[in-house]
Amino acid sequence: MKHYTDAMNEVSFTPEEKQELSARLRQAAQSAPQHAHKPRRHRVRRAVCGALAAALAVTMLTAAVPAFGDTLRAFFGMPVQSYPVGKSVTQQGWTFTVTDCLADSVTLYVALDVQAPEGTVVNPEDVPELNFDWEFFTSDHTPHNTFSSYKAEFVPEQYQGDNHLPFVITATMGNLKDGMTFDLTIWDIETSEKSLFRADNWTTETYEPVQITGIPIEITSTIALADGSAVDIYGRTATLTDLSISPLAVTVRVEGGSCYNHGWVVPTHPEYLLPAARPLIAQGTLENTTCDCDFDLHLKYKDGRVVFIGHSLSDIEPDYSIVSSSSGATYCEDGIDYRTKQPNGKDTYVSTSVRFAVPQDLDQIESVIVCGKEYKLR
């Protein structure tokens, strides 16, 4: 079974410590010319002070790593159409290699192989956790950090009992585009009992993290289906302005119409609400804050299957063999000032995404059904 660690739950640095560590990273960059771009900021995980940049031995090299695609194949349990990266950094006997990635506009998977010094063996039952951070950039190297969540996962199916530690990093809701890049900063690899990487490579005064910079983003094929039609949602209709599907996710956005003040109306699909909430919303005594519950989304496959993919907070659940249990996020603007309960003049919308548990073959999908209306892929 795969084990997860939420990389954002480790933040523990003060702003002063972050500034000090960033200064050390810039100093290290000056002594390591192969790293042309260093992150401008870091959400660091452990308190470290001082630096000896001259002690940072960072080199780019070709290491013995798993074959292209192996780690993501093991992670998903099936072959996937990822793109090769092959960027490696070595530091004090450890080699970190981003072998390949898989991305669409809202989801990113990164396969990372860590080659520890000879003799390093981990117990797969005591799952190693990757302590990391990253920063994203547009094509002109402007910082672009919009992810709502990210985490790293050890892939035991790919671990051969040797000194290669395979990880997959996953991020959702990123608004990614072709031509973007990201820098990956690795602070440590830990088990429940000890630090693996940092223990051999630091004292409080000298520790420097590992950085792999300029990792490219290449968006997988995505089909746009929105046609500006009206869909039944929040008791009336709104305009479908975005509907797209990739092998990794479905993204939907509606605007105007019933999006206005949608938190105080009984949804078109109240069956997807928790039963106790329905009468309270109808009485106007409870705000329907689960605004994604009214996105009644299905996939229709060419073999005749129609699969409910969300959204729901009731006992009517999506098919989790198709949909990830951490499927994405919903954003909205209802046009109401929450303090005065008066119109705020903003454009109203609701946008959501559903991430697939495993990549889908779009050639096998006939259509996406949004609130009862069918949108064919081809």
mmCIF file of N, CA, C and O in Angstrom, residues 84-148:
data_model
loop_
_atom_site.group_PDB
_atom_site.id
_atom_site.type_symbol
_atom_site.label_atom_id
_atom_site.label_comp_id
_atom_site.label_asym_id
_atom_site.label_seq_id
_atom_site.Cartn_x
_atom_site.Cartn_y
_atom_site.Cartn_z
ATOM 1 N N PRO A 84 10.546 12.669 -20.626
ATOM 2 C CA PRO A 84 11.831 12.493 -19.947
ATOM 3 C C PRO A 84 12.404 13.813 -19.458
ATOM 4 O O PRO A 84 12.228 14.863 -20.082
ATOM 5 N N VAL A 85 13.092 13.760 -18.321
ATOM 6 C CA VAL A 85 13.792 14.926 -17.770
ATOM 7 C C VAL A 85 15.276 14.610 -17.606
ATOM 8 O O VAL A 85 16.138 15.241 -18.207
ATOM 9 N N GLY A 86 15.623 13.644 -16.769
ATOM 10 C CA GLY A 86 17.006 13.202 -16.633
ATOM 11 C C GLY A 86 17.947 14.208 -16.011
ATOM 12 O O GLY A 86 19.134 14.239 -16.343
ATOM 13 N N LYS A 87 17.454 15.040 -15.090
ATOM 14 C CA LYS A 87 18.318 16.003 -14.409
ATOM 15 C C LYS A 87 18.798 15.414 -13.082
ATOM 16 O O LYS A 87 17.991 14.977 -12.268
ATOM 17 N N SER A 88 20.127 15.410 -12.882
ATOM 18 C CA SER A 88 20.722 14.818 -11.686
ATOM 19 C C SER A 88 21.622 15.804 -10.972
ATOM 20 O O SER A 88 22.292 16.622 -11.596
ATOM 21 N N VAL A 89 21.622 15.705 -9.651
ATOM 22 C CA VAL A 89 22.544 16.472 -8.813
ATOM 23 C C VAL A 89 23.120 15.509 -7.785
ATOM 24 O O VAL A 89 22.393 14.682 -7.222
ATOM 25 N N THR A 90 24.431 15.606 -7.567
ATOM 26 C CA THR A 90 25.052 14.776 -6.543
ATOM 27 C C THR A 90 25.635 15.658 -5.463
ATOM 28 O O THR A 90 26.144 16.746 -5.754
ATOM 29 N N GLN A 91 25.503 15.230 -4.228
ATOM 30 C CA GLN A 91 26.037 15.994 -3.099
ATOM 31 C C GLN A 91 26.488 15.024 -2.022
ATOM 32 O O GLN A 91 25.677 14.261 -1.490
ATOM 33 N N GLN A 92 27.781 15.050 -1.739
ATOM 34 C CA GLN A 92 28.374 14.268 -0.658
ATOM 35 C C GLN A 92 27.931 12.812 -0.671
ATOM 36 O O GLN A 92 27.502 12.249 0.335
ATOM 37 N N GLY A 93 28.010 12.202 -1.855
ATOM 38 C CA GLY A 93 27.753 10.774 -1.966
ATOM 39 C C GLY A 93 26.327 10.392 -2.283
ATOM 40 O O GLY A 93 26.039 9.224 -2.540
ATOM 41 N N TRP A 94 25.405 11.344 -2.279
ATOM 42 C CA TRP A 94 24.016 11.088 -2.621
ATOM 43 C C TRP A 94 23.717 11.688 -3.987
ATOM 44 O O TRP A 94 24.113 12.827 -4.274
ATOM 45 N N THR A 95 22.975 10.955 -4.836
ATOM 46 C CA THR A 95 22.595 11.456 -6.153
ATOM 47 C C THR A 95 21.069 11.493 -6.256
ATOM 48 O O THR A 95 20.397 10.500 -5.970
ATOM 49 N N PHE A 96 20.545 12.638 -6.664
ATOM 50 C CA PHE A 96 19.106 12.862 -6.797
ATOM 51 C C PHE A 96 18.808 13.107 -8.269
ATOM 52 O O PHE A 96 19.366 14.036 -8.867
ATOM 53 N N THR A 97 17.914 12.309 -8.852
ATOM 54 C CA THR A 97 17.621 12.393 -10.278
ATOM 55 C C THR A 97 16.122 12.503 -10.516
ATOM 56 O O THR A 97 15.359 11.626 -10.088
ATOM 57 N N VAL A 98 15.702 13.575 -11.179
ATOM 58 C CA VAL A 98 14.335 13.647 -11.699
ATOM 59 C C VAL A 98 14.350 12.931 -13.040
ATOM 60 O O VAL A 98 14.935 13.418 -14.010
ATOM 61 N N THR A 99 13.757 11.736 -13.091
ATOM 62 C CA THR A 99 13.831 10.933 -14.312
ATOM 63 C C THR A 99 12.804 11.360 -15.349
ATOM 64 O O THR A 99 13.125 11.490 -16.536
ATOM 65 N N ASP A 100 11.555 11.603 -14.923
ATOM 66 C CA ASP A 100 10.505 11.979 -15.864
ATOM 67 C C ASP A 100 9.350 12.604 -15.101
ATOM 68 O O ASP A 100 9.270 12.530 -13.868
ATOM 69 N N CYS A 101 8.449 13.240 -15.841
ATOM 70 C CA CYS A 101 7.287 13.926 -15.265
ATOM 71 C C CYS A 101 6.065 13.661 -16.123
ATOM 72 O O CYS A 101 6.162 13.263 -17.296
ATOM 73 N N LEU A 102 4.913 13.935 -15.531
ATOM 74 C CA LEU A 102 3.631 13.844 -16.227
ATOM 75 C C LEU A 102 2.784 15.009 -15.728
ATOM 76 O O LEU A 102 2.626 15.183 -14.519
ATOM 77 N N ALA A 103 2.236 15.820 -16.655
ATOM 78 C CA ALA A 103 1.559 17.050 -16.232
ATOM 79 C C ALA A 103 0.407 17.399 -17.151
ATOM 80 O O ALA A 103 0.425 17.115 -18.354
ATOM 81 N N ASP A 104 -0.625 18.015 -16.547
ATOM 82 C CA ASP A 104 -1.602 18.776 -17.309
ATOM 83 C C ASP A 104 -1.727 20.132 -16.639
ATOM 84 O O ASP A 104 -0.859 20.507 -15.843
ATOM 85 N N SER A 105 -2.770 20.891 -16.913
ATOM 86 C CA SER A 105 -2.830 22.261 -16.409
ATOM 87 C C SER A 105 -3.074 22.329 -14.907
ATOM 88 O O SER A 105 -2.811 23.361 -14.284
ATOM 89 N N VAL A 106 -3.573 21.246 -14.291
ATOM 90 C CA VAL A 106 -3.905 21.289 -12.867
ATOM 91 C C VAL A 106 -3.229 20.194 -12.046
ATOM 92 O O VAL A 106 -3.415 20.127 -10.835
ATOM 93 N N THR A 107 -2.441 19.337 -12.683
ATOM 94 C CA THR A 107 -1.851 18.199 -11.980
ATOM 95 C C THR A 107 -0.422 17.990 -12.452
ATOM 96 O O THR A 107 -0.122 18.159 -13.637
ATOM 97 N N LEU A 108 0.455 17.604 -11.521
ATOM 98 C CA LEU A 108 1.851 17.318 -11.863
ATOM 99 C C LEU A 108 2.324 16.112 -11.071
ATOM 100 O O LEU A 108 2.124 16.038 -9.852
ATOM 101 N N TYR A 109 2.957 15.171 -11.761
ATOM 102 C CA TYR A 109 3.622 14.026 -11.139
ATOM 103 C C TYR A 109 5.108 14.089 -11.496
ATOM 104 O O TYR A 109 5.456 14.259 -12.672
ATOM 105 N N VAL A 110 5.966 13.930 -10.493
ATOM 106 C CA VAL A 110 7.413 13.990 -10.686
ATOM 107 C C VAL A 110 8.021 12.698 -10.152
ATOM 108 O O VAL A 110 7.852 12.365 -8.968
ATOM 109 N N ALA A 111 8.726 11.954 -10.997
ATOM 110 C CA ALA A 111 9.425 10.748 -10.565
ATOM 111 C C ALA A 111 10.840 11.133 -10.146
ATOM 112 O O ALA A 111 11.596 11.705 -10.929
ATOM 113 N N LEU A 112 11.183 10.820 -8.905
ATOM 114 C CA LEU A 112 12.494 11.162 -8.344
ATOM 115 C C LEU A 112 13.186 9.892 -7.862
ATOM 116 O O LEU A 112 12.635 9.147 -7.041
ATOM 117 N N ASP A 113 14.384 9.641 -8.381
ATOM 118 C CA ASP A 113 15.200 8.528 -7.887
ATOM 119 C C ASP A 113 16.319 9.085 -7.026
ATOM 120 O O ASP A 113 17.028 10.010 -7.422
ATOM 121 N N VAL A 114 16.465 8.529 -5.822
ATOM 122 C CA VAL A 114 17.534 8.924 -4.911
ATOM 123 C C VAL A 114 18.504 7.760 -4.781
ATOM 124 O O VAL A 114 18.111 6.661 -4.356
ATOM 125 N N GLN A 115 19.756 7.991 -5.186
ATOM 126 C CA GLN A 115 20.785 6.970 -5.037
ATOM 127 C C GLN A 115 21.604 7.302 -3.798
ATOM 128 O O GLN A 115 22.377 8.264 -3.782
ATOM 129 N N ALA A 116 21.419 6.499 -2.751
ATOM 130 C CA ALA A 116 22.147 6.695 -1.510
ATOM 131 C C ALA A 116 23.529 6.055 -1.619
ATOM 132 O O ALA A 116 23.795 5.264 -2.536
ATOM 133 N N PRO A 117 24.427 6.384 -0.695
ATOM 134 C CA PRO A 117 25.740 5.725 -0.694
ATOM 135 C C PRO A 117 25.588 4.207 -0.602
ATOM 136 O O PRO A 117 24.619 3.688 -0.045
ATOM 137 N N GLU A 118 26.555 3.489 -1.165
ATOM 138 C CA GLU A 118 26.540 2.041 -1.116
ATOM 139 C C GLU A 118 26.360 1.559 0.320
ATOM 140 O O GLU A 118 26.960 2.096 1.245
ATOM 141 N N GLY A 119 25.537 0.537 0.481
ATOM 142 C CA GLY A 119 25.304 -0.014 1.802
ATOM 143 C C GLY A 119 24.087 0.545 2.494
ATOM 144 O O GLY A 119 23.657 0.023 3.524
ATOM 145 N N THR A 120 23.501 1.615 1.922
ATOM 146 C CA THR A 120 22.292 2.193 2.514
ATOM 147 C C THR A 120 21.091 1.349 2.120
ATOM 148 O O THR A 120 20.807 1.157 0.949
ATOM 149 N N VAL A 121 20.399 0.818 3.097
ATOM 150 C CA VAL A 121 19.210 -0.002 2.856
ATOM 151 C C VAL A 121 18.125 0.477 3.814
ATOM 152 O O VAL A 121 18.397 0.773 4.981
ATOM 153 N N VAL A 122 16.912 0.577 3.314
ATOM 154 C CA VAL A 122 15.799 0.998 4.169
ATOM 155 C C VAL A 122 14.818 -0.152 4.329
ATOM 156 O O VAL A 122 14.754 -1.069 3.496
ATOM 157 N N ASN A 123 14.070 -0.108 5.393
ATOM 158 C CA ASN A 123 12.997 -1.065 5.631
ATOM 159 C C ASN A 123 11.727 -0.520 5.005
ATOM 160 O O ASN A 123 11.210 0.505 5.460
ATOM 161 N N PRO A 124 11.193 -1.147 3.959
ATOM 162 C CA PRO A 124 9.985 -0.612 3.308
ATOM 163 C C PRO A 124 8.807 -0.451 4.256
ATOM 164 O O PRO A 124 7.880 0.310 3.974
ATOM 165 N N GLU A 125 8.830 -1.184 5.383
ATOM 166 C CA GLU A 125 7.750 -1.032 6.356
ATOM 167 C C GLU A 125 7.875 0.270 7.136
ATOM 168 O O GLU A 125 6.896 0.778 7.679
ATOM 169 N N ASP A 126 9.098 0.806 7.212
ATOM 170 C CA ASP A 126 9.329 2.109 7.853
ATOM 171 C C ASP A 126 9.544 3.109 6.727
ATOM 172 O O ASP A 126 10.663 3.419 6.353
ATOM 173 N N VAL A 127 8.463 3.591 6.180
ATOM 174 C CA VAL A 127 8.471 4.274 4.888
ATOM 175 C C VAL A 127 9.286 5.563 4.940
ATOM 176 O O VAL A 127 9.029 6.432 5.774
ATOM 177 N N PRO A 128 10.270 5.718 4.053
ATOM 178 C CA PRO A 128 11.023 6.976 4.002
ATOM 179 C C PRO A 128 10.118 8.131 3.562
ATOM 180 O O PRO A 128 9.258 7.958 2.692
ATOM 181 N N GLU A 129 10.327 9.282 4.163
ATOM 182 C CA GLU A 129 9.564 10.476 3.819
ATOM 183 C C GLU A 129 10.514 11.515 3.229
ATOM 184 O O GLU A 129 11.578 11.788 3.783
ATOM 185 N N LEU A 130 10.102 12.080 2.116
ATOM 186 C CA LEU A 130 10.896 13.094 1.429
ATOM 187 C C LEU A 130 10.493 14.470 1.922
ATOM 188 O O LEU A 130 9.328 14.866 1.821
ATOM 189 N N ASN A 131 11.452 15.200 2.464
ATOM 190 C CA ASN A 131 11.223 16.545 2.982
ATOM 191 C C ASN A 131 11.711 17.521 1.915
ATOM 192 O O ASN A 131 12.914 17.650 1.688
ATOM 193 N N PHE A 132 10.786 18.185 1.227
ATOM 194 C CA PHE A 132 11.168 18.936 0.033
ATOM 195 C C PHE A 132 10.381 20.240 -0.074
ATOM 196 O O PHE A 132 9.433 20.508 0.655
ATOM 197 N N ASP A 133 10.775 21.029 -1.045
ATOM 198 C CA ASP A 133 10.080 22.257 -1.387
ATOM 199 C C ASP A 133 10.332 22.505 -2.864
ATOM 200 O O ASP A 133 11.237 21.900 -3.471
ATOM 201 N N TRP A 134 9.551 23.380 -3.470
ATOM 202 C CA TRP A 134 9.811 23.727 -4.867
ATOM 203 C C TRP A 134 9.261 25.101 -5.186
ATOM 204 O O TRP A 134 8.452 25.670 -4.454
ATOM 205 N N GLU A 135 9.713 25.636 -6.304
ATOM 206 C CA GLU A 135 9.241 26.935 -6.778
ATOM 207 C C GLU A 135 9.082 26.867 -8.287
ATOM 208 O O GLU A 135 9.949 26.326 -8.997
ATOM 209 N N PHE A 136 7.973 27.426 -8.772
ATOM 210 C CA PHE A 136 7.635 27.364 -10.190
ATOM 211 C C PHE A 136 7.846 28.728 -10.847
ATOM 212 O O PHE A 136 7.694 29.771 -10.214
ATOM 213 N N PHE A 137 8.159 28.680 -12.151
ATOM 214 C CA PHE A 137 8.450 29.899 -12.896
ATOM 215 C C PHE A 137 7.759 29.854 -14.254
ATOM 216 O O PHE A 137 7.638 28.787 -14.876
ATOM 217 N N THR A 138 7.314 31.025 -14.706
ATOM 218 C CA THR A 138 6.794 31.146 -16.067
ATOM 219 C C THR A 138 7.965 31.093 -17.048
ATOM 220 O O THR A 138 9.121 31.019 -16.656
ATOM 221 N N SER A 139 7.656 31.150 -18.332
ATOM 222 C CA SER A 139 8.705 31.039 -19.352
ATOM 223 C C SER A 139 9.717 32.177 -19.276
ATOM 224 O O SER A 139 10.861 32.016 -19.713
ATOM 225 N N ASP A 140 9.326 33.333 -18.707
ATOM 226 C CA ASP A 140 10.278 34.440 -18.542
ATOM 227 C C ASP A 140 10.874 34.464 -17.134
ATOM 228 O O ASP A 140 11.438 35.465 -16.708
ATOM 229 N N HIS A 141 10.730 33.357 -16.409
ATOM 230 C CA HIS A 141 11.305 33.136 -15.079
ATOM 231 C C HIS A 141 10.682 34.029 -14.007
ATOM 232 O O HIS A 141 11.310 34.364 -13.009
ATOM 233 N N THR A 142 9.431 34.386 -14.196
ATOM 234 C CA THR A 142 8.668 35.056 -13.138
ATOM 235 C C THR A 142 8.117 34.001 -12.189
ATOM 236 O O THR A 142 7.565 32.996 -12.636
ATOM 237 N N PRO A 143 8.261 34.170 -10.868
ATOM 238 C CA PRO A 143 7.734 33.163 -9.936
ATOM 239 C C PRO A 143 6.238 32.927 -10.147
ATOM 240 O O PRO A 143 5.469 33.862 -10.384
ATOM 241 N N HIS A 144 5.829 31.674 -10.069
ATOM 242 C CA HIS A 144 4.446 31.284 -10.330
ATOM 243 C C HIS A 144 4.114 30.138 -9.377
ATOM 244 O O HIS A 144 4.358 28.977 -9.686
ATOM 245 N N ASN A 145 3.578 30.457 -8.210
ATOM 246 C CA ASN A 145 3.309 29.450 -7.195
ATOM 247 C C ASN A 145 1.833 29.456 -6.849
ATOM 248 O O ASN A 145 1.379 30.269 -6.060
ATOM 249 N N THR A 146 1.074 28.539 -7.463
ATOM 250 C CA THR A 146 -0.361 28.524 -7.262
ATOM 251 C C THR A 146 -0.880 27.166 -6.792
ATOM 252 O O THR A 146 -2.081 26.968 -6.760
ATOM 253 N N PHE A 147 -0.013 26.243 -6.431
ATOM 254 C CA PHE A 147 -0.492 24.928 -6.026
ATOM 255 C C PHE A 147 -1.229 24.991 -4.701
ATOM 256 O O PHE A 147 -0.793 25.641 -3.762
ATOM 257 N N SER A 148 -2.361 24.276 -4.631
ATOM 258 C CA SER A 148 -3.104 24.230 -3.383
ATOM 259 C C SER A 148 -2.596 23.128 -2.472
ATOM 260 O O SER A 148 -2.754 23.201 -1.259
#
